[in-house]
PDB file of C-alpha atoms in Angstrom:
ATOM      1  CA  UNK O  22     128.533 106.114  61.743  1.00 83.00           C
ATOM      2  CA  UNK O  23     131.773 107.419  61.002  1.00 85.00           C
ATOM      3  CA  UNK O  24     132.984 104.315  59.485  1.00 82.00           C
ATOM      4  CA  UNK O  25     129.036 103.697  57.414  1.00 82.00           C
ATOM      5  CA  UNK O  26     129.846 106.806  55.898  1.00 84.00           C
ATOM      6  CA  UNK O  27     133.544 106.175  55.332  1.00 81.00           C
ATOM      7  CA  UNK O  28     135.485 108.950  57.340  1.00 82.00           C
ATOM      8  CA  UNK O  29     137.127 106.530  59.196  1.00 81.00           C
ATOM      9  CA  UNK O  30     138.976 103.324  58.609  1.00 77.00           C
ATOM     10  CA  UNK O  31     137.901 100.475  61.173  1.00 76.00           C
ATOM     11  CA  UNK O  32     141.332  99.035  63.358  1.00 78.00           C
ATOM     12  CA  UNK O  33     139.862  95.290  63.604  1.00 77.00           C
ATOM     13  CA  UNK O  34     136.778  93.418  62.749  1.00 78.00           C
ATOM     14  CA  UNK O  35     135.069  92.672  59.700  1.00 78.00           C
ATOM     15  CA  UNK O  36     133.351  94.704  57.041  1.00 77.00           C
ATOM     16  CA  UNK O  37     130.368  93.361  55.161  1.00 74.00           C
ATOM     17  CA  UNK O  38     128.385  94.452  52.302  1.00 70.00           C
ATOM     18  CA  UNK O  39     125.140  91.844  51.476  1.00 73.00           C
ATOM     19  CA  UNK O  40     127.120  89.120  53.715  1.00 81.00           C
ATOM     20  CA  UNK O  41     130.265  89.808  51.474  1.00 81.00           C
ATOM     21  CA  UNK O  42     133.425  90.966  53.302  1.00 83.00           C
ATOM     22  CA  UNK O  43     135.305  93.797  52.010  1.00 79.00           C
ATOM     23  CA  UNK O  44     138.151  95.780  52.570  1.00 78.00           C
ATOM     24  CA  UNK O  45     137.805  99.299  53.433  1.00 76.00           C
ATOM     25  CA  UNK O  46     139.227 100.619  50.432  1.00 75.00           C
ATOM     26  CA  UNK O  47     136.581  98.996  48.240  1.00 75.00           C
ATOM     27  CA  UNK O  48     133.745  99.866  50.771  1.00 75.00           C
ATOM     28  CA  UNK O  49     134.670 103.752  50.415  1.00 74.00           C
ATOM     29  CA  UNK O  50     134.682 103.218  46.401  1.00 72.00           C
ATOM     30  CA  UNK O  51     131.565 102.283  46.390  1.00 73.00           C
ATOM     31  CA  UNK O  52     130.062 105.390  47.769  1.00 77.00           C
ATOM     32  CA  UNK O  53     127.030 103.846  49.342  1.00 81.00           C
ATOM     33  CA  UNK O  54     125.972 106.433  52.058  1.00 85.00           C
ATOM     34  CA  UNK O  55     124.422 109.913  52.038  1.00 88.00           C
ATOM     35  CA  UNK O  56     124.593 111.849  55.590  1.00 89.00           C
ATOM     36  CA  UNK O  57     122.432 114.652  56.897  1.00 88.00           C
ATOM     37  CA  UNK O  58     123.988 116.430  59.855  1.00 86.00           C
ATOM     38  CA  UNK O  59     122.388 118.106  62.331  1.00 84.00           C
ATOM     39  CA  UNK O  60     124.603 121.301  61.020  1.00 84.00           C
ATOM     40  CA  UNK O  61     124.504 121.600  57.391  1.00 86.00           C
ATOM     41  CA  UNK O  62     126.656 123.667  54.637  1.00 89.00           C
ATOM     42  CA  UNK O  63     124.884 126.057  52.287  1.00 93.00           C
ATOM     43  CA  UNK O  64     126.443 127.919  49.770  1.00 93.00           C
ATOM     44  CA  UNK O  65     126.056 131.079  48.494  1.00 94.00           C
ATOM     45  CA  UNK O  66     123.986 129.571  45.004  1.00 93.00           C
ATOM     46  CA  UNK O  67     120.981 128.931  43.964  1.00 93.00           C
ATOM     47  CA  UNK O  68     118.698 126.221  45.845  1.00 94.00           C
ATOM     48  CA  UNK O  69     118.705 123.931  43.080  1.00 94.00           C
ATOM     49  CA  UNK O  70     123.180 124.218  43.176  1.00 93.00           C
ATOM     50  CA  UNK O  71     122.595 123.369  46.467  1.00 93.00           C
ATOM     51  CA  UNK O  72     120.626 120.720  46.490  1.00 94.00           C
ATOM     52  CA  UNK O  73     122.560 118.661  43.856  1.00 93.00           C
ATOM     53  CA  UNK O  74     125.968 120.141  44.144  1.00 86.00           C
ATOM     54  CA  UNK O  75     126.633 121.735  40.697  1.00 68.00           C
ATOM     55  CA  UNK O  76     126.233 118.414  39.509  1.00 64.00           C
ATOM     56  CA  UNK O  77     124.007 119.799  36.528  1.00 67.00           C
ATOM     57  CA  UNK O  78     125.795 117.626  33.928  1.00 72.00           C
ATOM     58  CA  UNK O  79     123.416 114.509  34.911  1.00 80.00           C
ATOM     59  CA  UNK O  80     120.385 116.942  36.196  1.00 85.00           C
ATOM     60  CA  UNK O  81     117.451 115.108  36.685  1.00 89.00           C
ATOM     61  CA  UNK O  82     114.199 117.195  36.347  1.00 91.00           C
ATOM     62  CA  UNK O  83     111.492 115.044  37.797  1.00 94.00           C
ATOM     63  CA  UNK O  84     113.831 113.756  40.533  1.00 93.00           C
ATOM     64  CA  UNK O  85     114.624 116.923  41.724  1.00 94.00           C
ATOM     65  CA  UNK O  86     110.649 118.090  41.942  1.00 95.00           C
ATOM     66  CA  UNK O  87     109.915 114.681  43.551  1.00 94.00           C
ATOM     67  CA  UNK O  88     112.911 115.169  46.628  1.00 93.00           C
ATOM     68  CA  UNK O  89     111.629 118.655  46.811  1.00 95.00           C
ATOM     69  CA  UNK O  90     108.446 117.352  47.575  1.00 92.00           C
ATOM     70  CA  UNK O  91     109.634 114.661  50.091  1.00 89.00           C
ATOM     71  CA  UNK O  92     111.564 117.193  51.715  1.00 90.00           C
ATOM     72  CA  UNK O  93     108.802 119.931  52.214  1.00 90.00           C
ATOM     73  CA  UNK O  94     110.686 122.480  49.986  1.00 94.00           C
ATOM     74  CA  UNK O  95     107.516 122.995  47.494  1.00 94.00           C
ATOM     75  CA  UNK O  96     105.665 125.889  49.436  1.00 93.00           C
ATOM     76  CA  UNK O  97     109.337 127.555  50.538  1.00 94.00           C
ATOM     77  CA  UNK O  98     110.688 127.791  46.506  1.00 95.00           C
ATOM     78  CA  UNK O  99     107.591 128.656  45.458  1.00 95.00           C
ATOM     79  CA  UNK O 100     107.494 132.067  47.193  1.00 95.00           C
ATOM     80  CA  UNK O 101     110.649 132.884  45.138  1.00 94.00           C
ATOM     81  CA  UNK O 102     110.087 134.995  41.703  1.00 96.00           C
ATOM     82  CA  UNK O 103     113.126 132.723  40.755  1.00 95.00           C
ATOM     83  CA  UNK O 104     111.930 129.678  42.390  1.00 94.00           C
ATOM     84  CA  UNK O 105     114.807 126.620  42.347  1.00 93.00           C
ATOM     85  CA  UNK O 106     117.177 129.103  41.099  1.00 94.00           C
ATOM     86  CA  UNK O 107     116.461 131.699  43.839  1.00 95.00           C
ATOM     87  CA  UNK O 108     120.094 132.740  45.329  1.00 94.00           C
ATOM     88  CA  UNK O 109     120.963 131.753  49.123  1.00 94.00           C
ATOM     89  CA  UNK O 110     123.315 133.317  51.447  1.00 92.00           C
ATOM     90  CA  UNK O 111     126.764 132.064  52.731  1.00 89.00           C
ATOM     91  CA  UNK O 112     126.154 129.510  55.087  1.00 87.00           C
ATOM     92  CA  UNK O 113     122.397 129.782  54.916  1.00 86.00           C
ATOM     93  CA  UNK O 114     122.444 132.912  56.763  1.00 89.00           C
ATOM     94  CA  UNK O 115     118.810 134.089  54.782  1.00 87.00           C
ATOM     95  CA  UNK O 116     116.984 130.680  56.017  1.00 90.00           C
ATOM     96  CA  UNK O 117     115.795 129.172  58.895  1.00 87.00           C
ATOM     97  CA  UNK O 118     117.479 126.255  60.485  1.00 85.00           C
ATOM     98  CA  UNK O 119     114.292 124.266  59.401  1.00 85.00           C
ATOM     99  CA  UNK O 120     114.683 125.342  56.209  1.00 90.00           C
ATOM    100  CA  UNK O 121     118.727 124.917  55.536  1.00 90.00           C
ATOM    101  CA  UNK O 122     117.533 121.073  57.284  1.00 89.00           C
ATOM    102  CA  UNK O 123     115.050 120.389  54.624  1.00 89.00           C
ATOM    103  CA  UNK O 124     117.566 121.072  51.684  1.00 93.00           C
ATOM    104  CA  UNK O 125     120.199 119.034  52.999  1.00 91.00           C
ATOM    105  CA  UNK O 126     117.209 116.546  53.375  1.00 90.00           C
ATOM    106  CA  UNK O 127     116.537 116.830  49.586  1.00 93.00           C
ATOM    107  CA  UNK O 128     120.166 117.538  48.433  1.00 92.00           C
ATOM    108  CA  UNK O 129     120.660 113.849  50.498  1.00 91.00           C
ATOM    109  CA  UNK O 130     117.560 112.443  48.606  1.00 91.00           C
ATOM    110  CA  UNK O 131     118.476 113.720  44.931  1.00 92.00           C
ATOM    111  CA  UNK O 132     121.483 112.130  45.270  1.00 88.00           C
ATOM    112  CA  UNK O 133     119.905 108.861  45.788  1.00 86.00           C
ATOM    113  CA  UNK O 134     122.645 106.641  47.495  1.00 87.00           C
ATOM    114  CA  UNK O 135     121.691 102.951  49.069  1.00 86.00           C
ATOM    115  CA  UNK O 136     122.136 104.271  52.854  1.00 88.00           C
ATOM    116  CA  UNK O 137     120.668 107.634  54.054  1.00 89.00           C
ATOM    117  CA  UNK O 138     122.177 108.814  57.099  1.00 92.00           C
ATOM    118  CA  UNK O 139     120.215 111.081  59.568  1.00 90.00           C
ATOM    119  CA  UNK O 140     122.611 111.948  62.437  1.00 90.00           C
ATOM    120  CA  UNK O 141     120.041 114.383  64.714  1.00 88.00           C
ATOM    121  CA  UNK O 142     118.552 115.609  61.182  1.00 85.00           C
ATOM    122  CA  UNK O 143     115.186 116.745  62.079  1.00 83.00           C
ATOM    123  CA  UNK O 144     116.127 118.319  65.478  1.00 83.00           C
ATOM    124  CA  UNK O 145     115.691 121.699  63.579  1.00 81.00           C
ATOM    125  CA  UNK O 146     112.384 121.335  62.358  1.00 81.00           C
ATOM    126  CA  UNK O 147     109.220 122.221  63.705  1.00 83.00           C
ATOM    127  CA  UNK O 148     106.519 119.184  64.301  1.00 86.00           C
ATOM    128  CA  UNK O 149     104.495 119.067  60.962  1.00 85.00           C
ATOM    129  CA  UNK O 150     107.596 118.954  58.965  1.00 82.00           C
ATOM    130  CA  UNK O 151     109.688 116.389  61.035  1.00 84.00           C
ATOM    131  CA  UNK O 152     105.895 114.508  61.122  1.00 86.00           C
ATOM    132  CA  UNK O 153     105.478 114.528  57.386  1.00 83.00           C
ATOM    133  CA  UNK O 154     109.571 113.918  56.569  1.00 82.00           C
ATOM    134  CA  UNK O 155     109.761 111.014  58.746  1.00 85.00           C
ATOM    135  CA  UNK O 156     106.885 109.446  56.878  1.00 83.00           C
ATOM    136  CA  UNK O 157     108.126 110.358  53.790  1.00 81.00           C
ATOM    137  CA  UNK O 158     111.810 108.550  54.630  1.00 81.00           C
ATOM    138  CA  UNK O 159     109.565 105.881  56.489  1.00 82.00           C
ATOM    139  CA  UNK O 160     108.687 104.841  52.819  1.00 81.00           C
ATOM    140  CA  UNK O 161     111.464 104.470  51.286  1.00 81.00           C
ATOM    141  CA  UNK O 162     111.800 101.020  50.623  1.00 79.00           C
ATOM    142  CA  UNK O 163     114.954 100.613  48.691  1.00 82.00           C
ATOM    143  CA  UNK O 164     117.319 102.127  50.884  1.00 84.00           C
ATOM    144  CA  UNK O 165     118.815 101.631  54.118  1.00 86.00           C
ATOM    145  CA  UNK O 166     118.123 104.417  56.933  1.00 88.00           C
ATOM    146  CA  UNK O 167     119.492 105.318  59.897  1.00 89.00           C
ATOM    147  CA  UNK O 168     118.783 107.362  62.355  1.00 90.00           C
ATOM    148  CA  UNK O 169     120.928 108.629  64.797  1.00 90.00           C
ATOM    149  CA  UNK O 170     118.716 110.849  67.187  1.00 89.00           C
ATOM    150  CA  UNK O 171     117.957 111.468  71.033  1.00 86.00           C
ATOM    151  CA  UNK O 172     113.975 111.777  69.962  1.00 85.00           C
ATOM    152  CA  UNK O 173     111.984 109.248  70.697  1.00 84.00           C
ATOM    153  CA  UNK O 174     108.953 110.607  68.742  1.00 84.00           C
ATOM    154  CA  UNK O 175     111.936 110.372  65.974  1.00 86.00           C
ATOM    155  CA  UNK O 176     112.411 106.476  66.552  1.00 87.00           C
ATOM    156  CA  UNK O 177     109.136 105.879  66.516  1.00 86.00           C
ATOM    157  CA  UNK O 178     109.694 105.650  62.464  1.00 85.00           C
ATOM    158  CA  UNK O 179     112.731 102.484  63.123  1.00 87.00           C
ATOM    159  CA  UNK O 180     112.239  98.945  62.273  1.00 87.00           C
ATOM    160  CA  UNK O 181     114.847  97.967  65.053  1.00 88.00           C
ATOM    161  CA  UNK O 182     116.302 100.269  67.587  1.00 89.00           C
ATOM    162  CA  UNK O 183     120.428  99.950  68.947  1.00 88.00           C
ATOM    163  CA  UNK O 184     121.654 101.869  71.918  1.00 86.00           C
ATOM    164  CA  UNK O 185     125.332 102.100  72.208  1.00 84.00           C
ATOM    165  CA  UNK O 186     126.353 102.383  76.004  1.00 85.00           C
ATOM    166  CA  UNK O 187     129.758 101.692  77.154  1.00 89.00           C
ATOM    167  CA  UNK O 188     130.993 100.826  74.080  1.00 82.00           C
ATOM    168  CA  UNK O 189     128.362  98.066  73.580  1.00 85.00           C
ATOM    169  CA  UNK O 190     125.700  98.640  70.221  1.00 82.00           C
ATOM    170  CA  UNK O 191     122.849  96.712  71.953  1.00 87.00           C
ATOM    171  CA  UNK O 192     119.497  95.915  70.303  1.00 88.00           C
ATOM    172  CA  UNK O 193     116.835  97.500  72.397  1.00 87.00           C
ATOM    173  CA  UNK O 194     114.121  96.782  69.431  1.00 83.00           C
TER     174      UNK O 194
END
């Protein structure tokens, strides 16, 4: 994952984009991967600041109401007299952990990269809204996901399944 998401630099082997091979360098310049963690930073700003990183210069209306949707945020800004630009706390410290999940979920979304990384990402939520996330990601058809989870409800969602055990990624799906 590490690697997928370009934090580390692989010692041997190949790297391959669409079949092509690639060096590192021009892997990590492409910027192909979004990651959810299972802990997730939240900065004392508005919702909508968090969700697409002050990056208001390119701020994309409908895109932003449509990942707010797939990430179950609707009902939660709506409560808000400011809505979207409703201030949250230092590290989140005014939300649940469901809730800090679901705007890293849309922050992830909004940004709209080819691979969406979900390491443990819906460990925080309660059933309805991992239910109705996971379908949500389940249809996105353009982009690659993985999920990285100990759930097996979770993998339920997965095309193909890989367990890694003693250093061995083996295809259990």
């Amino acid at each position: 994952i590490n690697i997928i998401i370009g934090i580390l630099y692989p010692n041997d082997g190949i790297l391959k984009v669409n079949d092509k091979k690639i060096s590192f360098e021009q892997y990590s310049n492409l910027n192909l991967s979004s990651y959810i963690p299972q802990d997730n930073f939240i900065a004392k700003d508005s919702i909508r600041n968090n969700i697409v990183l002050g990056n208001n210069d390119f701020f994309n209306e409908k895109h932003f109401k449509a990942v707010i949707e797939l990430a179950n945020l609707t009902k939660f800004i709506e409560q808000f007299k400011k809505k979207e630009d409703h201030v949250l706390e230092e590290d989140g410290s005014n939300l649940s952990g469901g809730q800090k999940q679901r705007i890293a979920i849309a922050r992830a979304l909004y940004h709209n990269k080819q691979i969406l990384v979900l390491d443990e990402a819906t460990v925080s939520l309660d059933t309805k809204n991992q239910d109705s996330i996971l379908n949500s990601i389940k249809n996105l058809k353009d982009k690659i996901i993985i999920i990285v989870s100990h759930s097996r409800e979770v993998l339920k969602i997965c095309d193909s399944l890989y367990e890694l055990k003693d250093a061995q990624l083996l295809k259990i799906k």
